[in-house]
mmCIF file of C-alpha atoms in Angstrom:
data_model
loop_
_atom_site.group_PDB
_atom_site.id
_atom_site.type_symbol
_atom_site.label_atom_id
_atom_site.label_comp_id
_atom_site.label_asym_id
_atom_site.label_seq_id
_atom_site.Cartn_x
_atom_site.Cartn_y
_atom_site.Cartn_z
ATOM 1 C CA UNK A 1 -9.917 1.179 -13.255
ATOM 2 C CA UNK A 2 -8.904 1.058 -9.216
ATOM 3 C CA UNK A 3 -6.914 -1.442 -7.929
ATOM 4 C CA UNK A 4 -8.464 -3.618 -5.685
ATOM 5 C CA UNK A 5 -7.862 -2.824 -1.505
ATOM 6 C CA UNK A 6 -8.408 -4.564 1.761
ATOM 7 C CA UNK A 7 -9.433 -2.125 4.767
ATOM 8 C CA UNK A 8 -9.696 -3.554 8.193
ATOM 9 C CA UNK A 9 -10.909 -1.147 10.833
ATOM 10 C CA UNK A 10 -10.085 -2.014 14.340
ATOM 11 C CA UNK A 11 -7.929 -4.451 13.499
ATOM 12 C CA UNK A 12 -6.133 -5.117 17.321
ATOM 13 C CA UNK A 13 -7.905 -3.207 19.117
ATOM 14 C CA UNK A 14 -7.414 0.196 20.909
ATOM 15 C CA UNK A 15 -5.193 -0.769 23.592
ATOM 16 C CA UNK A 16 -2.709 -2.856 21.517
ATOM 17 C CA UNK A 17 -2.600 0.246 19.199
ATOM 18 C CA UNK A 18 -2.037 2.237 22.075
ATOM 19 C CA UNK A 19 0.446 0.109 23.269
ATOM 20 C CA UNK A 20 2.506 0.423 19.866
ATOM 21 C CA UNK A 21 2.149 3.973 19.739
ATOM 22 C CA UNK A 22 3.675 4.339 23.631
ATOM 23 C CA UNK A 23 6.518 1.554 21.921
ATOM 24 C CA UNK A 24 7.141 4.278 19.501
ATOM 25 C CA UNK A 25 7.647 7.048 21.453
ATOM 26 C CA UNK A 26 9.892 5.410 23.981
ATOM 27 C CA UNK A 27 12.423 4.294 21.391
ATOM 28 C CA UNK A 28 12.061 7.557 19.392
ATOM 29 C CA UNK A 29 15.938 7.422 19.597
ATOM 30 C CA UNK A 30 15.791 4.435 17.707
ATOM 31 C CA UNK A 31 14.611 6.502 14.727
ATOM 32 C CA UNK A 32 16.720 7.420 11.933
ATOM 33 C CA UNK A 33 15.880 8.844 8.265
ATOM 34 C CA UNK A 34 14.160 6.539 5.781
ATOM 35 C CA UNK A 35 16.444 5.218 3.160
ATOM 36 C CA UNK A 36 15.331 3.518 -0.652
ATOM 37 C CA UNK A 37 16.824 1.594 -3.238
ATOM 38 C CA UNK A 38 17.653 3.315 -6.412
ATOM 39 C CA UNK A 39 18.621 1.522 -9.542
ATOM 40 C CA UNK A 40 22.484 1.841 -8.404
ATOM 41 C CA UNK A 41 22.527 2.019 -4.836
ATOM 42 C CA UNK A 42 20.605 0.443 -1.766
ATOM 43 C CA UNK A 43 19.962 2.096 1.713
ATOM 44 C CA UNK A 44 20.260 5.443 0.611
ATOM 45 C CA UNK A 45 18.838 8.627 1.767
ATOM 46 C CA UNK A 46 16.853 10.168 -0.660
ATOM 47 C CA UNK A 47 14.528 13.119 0.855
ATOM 48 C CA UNK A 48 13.355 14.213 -3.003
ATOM 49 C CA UNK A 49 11.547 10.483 -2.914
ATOM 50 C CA UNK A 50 10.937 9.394 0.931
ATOM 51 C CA UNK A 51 11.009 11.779 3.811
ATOM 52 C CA UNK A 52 10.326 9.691 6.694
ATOM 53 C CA UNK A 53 12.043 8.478 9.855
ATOM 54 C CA UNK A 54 12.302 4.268 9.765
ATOM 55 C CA UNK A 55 12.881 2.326 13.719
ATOM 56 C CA UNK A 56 16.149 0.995 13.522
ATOM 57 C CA UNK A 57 16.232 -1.280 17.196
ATOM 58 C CA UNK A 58 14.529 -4.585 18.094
ATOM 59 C CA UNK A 59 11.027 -5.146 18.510
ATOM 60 C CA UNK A 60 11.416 -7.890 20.285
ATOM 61 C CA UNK A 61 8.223 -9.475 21.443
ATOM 62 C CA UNK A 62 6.416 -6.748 20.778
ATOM 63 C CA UNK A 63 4.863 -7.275 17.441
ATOM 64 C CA UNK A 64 3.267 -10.563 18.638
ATOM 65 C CA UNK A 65 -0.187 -9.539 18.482
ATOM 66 C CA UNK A 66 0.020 -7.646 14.763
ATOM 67 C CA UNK A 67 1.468 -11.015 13.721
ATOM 68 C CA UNK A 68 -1.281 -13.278 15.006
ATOM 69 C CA UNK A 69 -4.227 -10.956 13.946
ATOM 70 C CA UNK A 70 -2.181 -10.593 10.797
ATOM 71 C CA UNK A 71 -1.984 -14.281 10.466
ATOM 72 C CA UNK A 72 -5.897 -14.627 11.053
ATOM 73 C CA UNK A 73 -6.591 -12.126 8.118
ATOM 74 C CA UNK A 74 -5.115 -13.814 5.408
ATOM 75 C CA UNK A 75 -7.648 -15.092 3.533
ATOM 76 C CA UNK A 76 -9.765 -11.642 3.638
ATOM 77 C CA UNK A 77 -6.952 -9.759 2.553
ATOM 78 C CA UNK A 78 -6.376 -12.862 -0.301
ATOM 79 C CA UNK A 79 -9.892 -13.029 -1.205
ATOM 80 C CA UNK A 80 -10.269 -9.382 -1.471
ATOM 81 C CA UNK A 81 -7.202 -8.711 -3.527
ATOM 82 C CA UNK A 82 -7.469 -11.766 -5.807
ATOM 83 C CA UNK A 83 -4.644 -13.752 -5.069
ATOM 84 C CA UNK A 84 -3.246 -16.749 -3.149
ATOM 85 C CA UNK A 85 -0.014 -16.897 -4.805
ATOM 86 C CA UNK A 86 1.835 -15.697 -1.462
ATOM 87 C CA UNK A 87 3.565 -16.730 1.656
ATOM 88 C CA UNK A 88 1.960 -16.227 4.725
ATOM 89 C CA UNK A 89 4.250 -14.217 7.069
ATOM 90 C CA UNK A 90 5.176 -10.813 6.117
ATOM 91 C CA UNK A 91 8.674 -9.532 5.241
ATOM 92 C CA UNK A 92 10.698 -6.617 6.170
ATOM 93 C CA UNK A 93 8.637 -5.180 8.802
ATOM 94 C CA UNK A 94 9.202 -1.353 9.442
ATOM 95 C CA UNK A 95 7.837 0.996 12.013
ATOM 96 C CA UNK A 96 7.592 4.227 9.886
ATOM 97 C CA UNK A 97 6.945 7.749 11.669
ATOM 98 C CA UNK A 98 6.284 10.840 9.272
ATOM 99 C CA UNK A 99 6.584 14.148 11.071
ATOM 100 C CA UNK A 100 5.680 17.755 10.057
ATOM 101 C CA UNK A 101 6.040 18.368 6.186
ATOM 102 C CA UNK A 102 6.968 14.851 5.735
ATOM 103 C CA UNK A 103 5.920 12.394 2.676
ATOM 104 C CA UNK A 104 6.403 9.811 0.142
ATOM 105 C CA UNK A 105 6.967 10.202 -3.145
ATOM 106 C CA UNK A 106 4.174 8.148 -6.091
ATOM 107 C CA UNK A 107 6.207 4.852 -6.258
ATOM 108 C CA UNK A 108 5.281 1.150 -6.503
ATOM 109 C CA UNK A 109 6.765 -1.605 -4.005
ATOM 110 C CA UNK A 110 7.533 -4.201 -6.658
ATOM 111 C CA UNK A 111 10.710 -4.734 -9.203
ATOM 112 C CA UNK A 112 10.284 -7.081 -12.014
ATOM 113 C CA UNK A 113 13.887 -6.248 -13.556
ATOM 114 C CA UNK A 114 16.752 -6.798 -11.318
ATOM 115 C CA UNK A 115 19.637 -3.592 -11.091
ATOM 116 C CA UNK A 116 22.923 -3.100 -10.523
ATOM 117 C CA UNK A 117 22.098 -2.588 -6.729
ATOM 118 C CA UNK A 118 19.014 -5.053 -6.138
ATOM 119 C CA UNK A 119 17.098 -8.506 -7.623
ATOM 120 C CA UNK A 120 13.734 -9.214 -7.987
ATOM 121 C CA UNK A 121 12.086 -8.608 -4.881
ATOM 122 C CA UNK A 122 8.971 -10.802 -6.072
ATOM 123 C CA UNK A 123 6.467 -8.747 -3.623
ATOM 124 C CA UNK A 124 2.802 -9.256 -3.792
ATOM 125 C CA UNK A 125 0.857 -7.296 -1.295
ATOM 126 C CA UNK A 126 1.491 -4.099 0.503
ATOM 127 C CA UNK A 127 0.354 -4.226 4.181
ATOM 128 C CA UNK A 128 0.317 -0.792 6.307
ATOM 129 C CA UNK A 129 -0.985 -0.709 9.976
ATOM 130 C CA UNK A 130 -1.764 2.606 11.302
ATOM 131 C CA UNK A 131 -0.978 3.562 15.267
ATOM 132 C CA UNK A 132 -1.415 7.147 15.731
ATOM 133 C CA UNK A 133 -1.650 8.293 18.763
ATOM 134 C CA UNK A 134 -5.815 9.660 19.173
ATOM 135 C CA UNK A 135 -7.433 11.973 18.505
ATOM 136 C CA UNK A 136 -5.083 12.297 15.642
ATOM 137 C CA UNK A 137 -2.722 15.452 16.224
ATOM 138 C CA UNK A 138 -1.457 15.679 12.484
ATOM 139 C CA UNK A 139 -3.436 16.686 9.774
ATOM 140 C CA UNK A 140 -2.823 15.148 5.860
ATOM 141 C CA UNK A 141 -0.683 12.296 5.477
ATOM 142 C CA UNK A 142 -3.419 10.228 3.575
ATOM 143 C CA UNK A 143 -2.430 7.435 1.351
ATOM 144 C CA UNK A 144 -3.786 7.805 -2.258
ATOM 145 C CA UNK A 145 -3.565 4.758 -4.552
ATOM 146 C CA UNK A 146 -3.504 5.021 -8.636
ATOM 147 C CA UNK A 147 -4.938 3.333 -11.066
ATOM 148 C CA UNK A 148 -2.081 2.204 -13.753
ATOM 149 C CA UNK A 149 -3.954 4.363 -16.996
ATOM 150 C CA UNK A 150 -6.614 6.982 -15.906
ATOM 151 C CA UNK A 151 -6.650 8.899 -12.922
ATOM 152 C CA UNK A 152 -9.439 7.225 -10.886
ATOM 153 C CA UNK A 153 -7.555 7.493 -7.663
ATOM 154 C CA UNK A 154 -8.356 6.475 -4.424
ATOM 155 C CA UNK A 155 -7.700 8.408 -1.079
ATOM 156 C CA UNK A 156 -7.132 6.344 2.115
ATOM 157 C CA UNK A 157 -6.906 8.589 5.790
ATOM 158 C CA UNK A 158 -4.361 7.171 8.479
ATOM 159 C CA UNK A 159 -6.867 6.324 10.733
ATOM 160 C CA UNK A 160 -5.440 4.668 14.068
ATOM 161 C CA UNK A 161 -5.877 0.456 14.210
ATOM 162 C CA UNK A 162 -6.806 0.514 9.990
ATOM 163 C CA UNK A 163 -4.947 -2.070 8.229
ATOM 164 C CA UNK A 164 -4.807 -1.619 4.736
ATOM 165 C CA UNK A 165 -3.580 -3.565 2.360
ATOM 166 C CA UNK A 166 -2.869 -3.370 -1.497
ATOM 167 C CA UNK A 167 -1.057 -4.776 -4.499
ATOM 168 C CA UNK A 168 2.247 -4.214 -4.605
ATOM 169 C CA UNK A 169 2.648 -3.091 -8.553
ATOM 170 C CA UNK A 170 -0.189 -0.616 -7.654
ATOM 171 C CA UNK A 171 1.260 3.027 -7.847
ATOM 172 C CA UNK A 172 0.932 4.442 -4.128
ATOM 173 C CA UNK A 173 2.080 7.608 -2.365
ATOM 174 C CA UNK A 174 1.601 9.339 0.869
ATOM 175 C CA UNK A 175 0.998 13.349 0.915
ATOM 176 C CA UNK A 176 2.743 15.432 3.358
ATOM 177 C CA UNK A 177 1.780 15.634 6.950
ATOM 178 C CA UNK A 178 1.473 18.757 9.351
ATOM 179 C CA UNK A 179 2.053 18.510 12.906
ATOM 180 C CA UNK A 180 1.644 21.595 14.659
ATOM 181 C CA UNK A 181 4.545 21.815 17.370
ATOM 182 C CA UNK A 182 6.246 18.573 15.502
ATOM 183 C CA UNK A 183 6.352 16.116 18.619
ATOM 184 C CA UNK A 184 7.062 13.084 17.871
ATOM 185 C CA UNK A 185 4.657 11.321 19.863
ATOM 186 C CA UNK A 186 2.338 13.205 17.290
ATOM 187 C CA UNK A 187 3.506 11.881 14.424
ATOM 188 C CA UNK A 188 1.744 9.974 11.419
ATOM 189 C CA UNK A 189 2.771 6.158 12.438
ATOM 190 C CA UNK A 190 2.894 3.235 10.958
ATOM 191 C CA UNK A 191 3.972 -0.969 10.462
ATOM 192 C CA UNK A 192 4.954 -1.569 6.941
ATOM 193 C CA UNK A 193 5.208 -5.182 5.839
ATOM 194 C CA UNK A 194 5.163 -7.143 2.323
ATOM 195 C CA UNK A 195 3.566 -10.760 1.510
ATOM 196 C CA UNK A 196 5.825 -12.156 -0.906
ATOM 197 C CA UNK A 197 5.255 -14.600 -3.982
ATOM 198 C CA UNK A 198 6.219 -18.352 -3.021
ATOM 199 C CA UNK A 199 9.511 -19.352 -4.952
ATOM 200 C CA UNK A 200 7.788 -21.909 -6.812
ATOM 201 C CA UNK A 201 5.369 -19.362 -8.344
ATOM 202 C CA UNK A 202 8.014 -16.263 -8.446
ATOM 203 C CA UNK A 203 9.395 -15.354 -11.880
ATOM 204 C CA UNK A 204 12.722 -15.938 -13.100
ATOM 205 C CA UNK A 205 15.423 -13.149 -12.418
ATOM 206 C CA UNK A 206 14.888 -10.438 -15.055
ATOM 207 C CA UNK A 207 11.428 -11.847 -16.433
ATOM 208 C CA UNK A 208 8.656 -9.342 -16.673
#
């Protein structure tokens, strides 16, 4: 059985993508590799898992219009995924940029067991905003989402201005991109944000 997903197609429009993607490539010295959070260690770089590069600067007012379409999607993205148990403004916003033979390893976004190096992170939904530059000048780099028993999986494609957004817990991975000539500004890009559970409705640390 699939997990249930939101897709919004032109979600700001082709010249506030376009606008992102031209952010992007400006601060591409703002860049650096993509870290995780293992069971004893957070913010390290772990290639075997996530091979990415994550923005590291300020976005300053720049992400004003992904936030107020963002904000006027809510109840889609609720309705469609099944839930209202969250708060409405995303967390931990990343601009993510996967270049030639770049991926992400089958993971899920969610911890229900705090470690040594991290609590309960209490995420519900996974948002991801695609702002490739177009036509697209990479090739792969789709998104497939897995069911939790079976192997009725589904494939997403990075298409430019898609917002797509899916349950945390739901095991996710991205396969590796090719970009002939690796440019940067060719890159697969994306926003990568999390709706959270209210506290009055999150678990206690270390329940299931």
């Amino acid at each position: 059985m699939r997990f249930p997903v939101c897709i919004i197609d032109d979600f700001l429009g082709s010249d506030a993508c376009a606008r992102l993607h031209a952010f992007a490539v400006d601060n591409e010295a703002a860049f650096a590799p993509s870290r995780v959070h293992t069971r004893e260690q957070r913010q390290v770089i772990q290639t075997g898992l996530r091979d990415s590069f994550t923005f590291s600067g300020s976005f300053g007012p720049q992400m004003a219009p992904f936030h107020a379409r963002l904000d006027e999607s809510y109840d889609r993205i609720a309705a469609r995924l099944g839930t209202g148990l969250f708060e409405r403004n995303p967390t931990e916003l990343h601009m993510v940029a996967h270049r030639d033979g770049q991926y992400l390893g089958r993971h899920i976004d969610t911890q229900t067991s705090p470690t040594p190096s991290a609590p309960v992170n209490n995420r519900v939904m996974t948002l991801i905003y695609y702002f490739n530059r177009e036509p697209r000048a990479f090739t792969g780099g789709d998104l497939v989402i897995y069911p939790m028993i079976g192997d009725a999986h589904e494939v997403i494609a990075p298409r430019a201005d898609r917002l797509v957004a899916i349950p945390s817990f739901a095991p996710h991975e991205i396969l590796p991109v090719e970009v002939p000539g690796n440019r940067f500004a060719d890159a697969r890009f994306a926003l990568v944000s999390w709706l959270v559970r209210p506290p009055a409705a999150a678990s206690p640390a270390g329940a299931a």
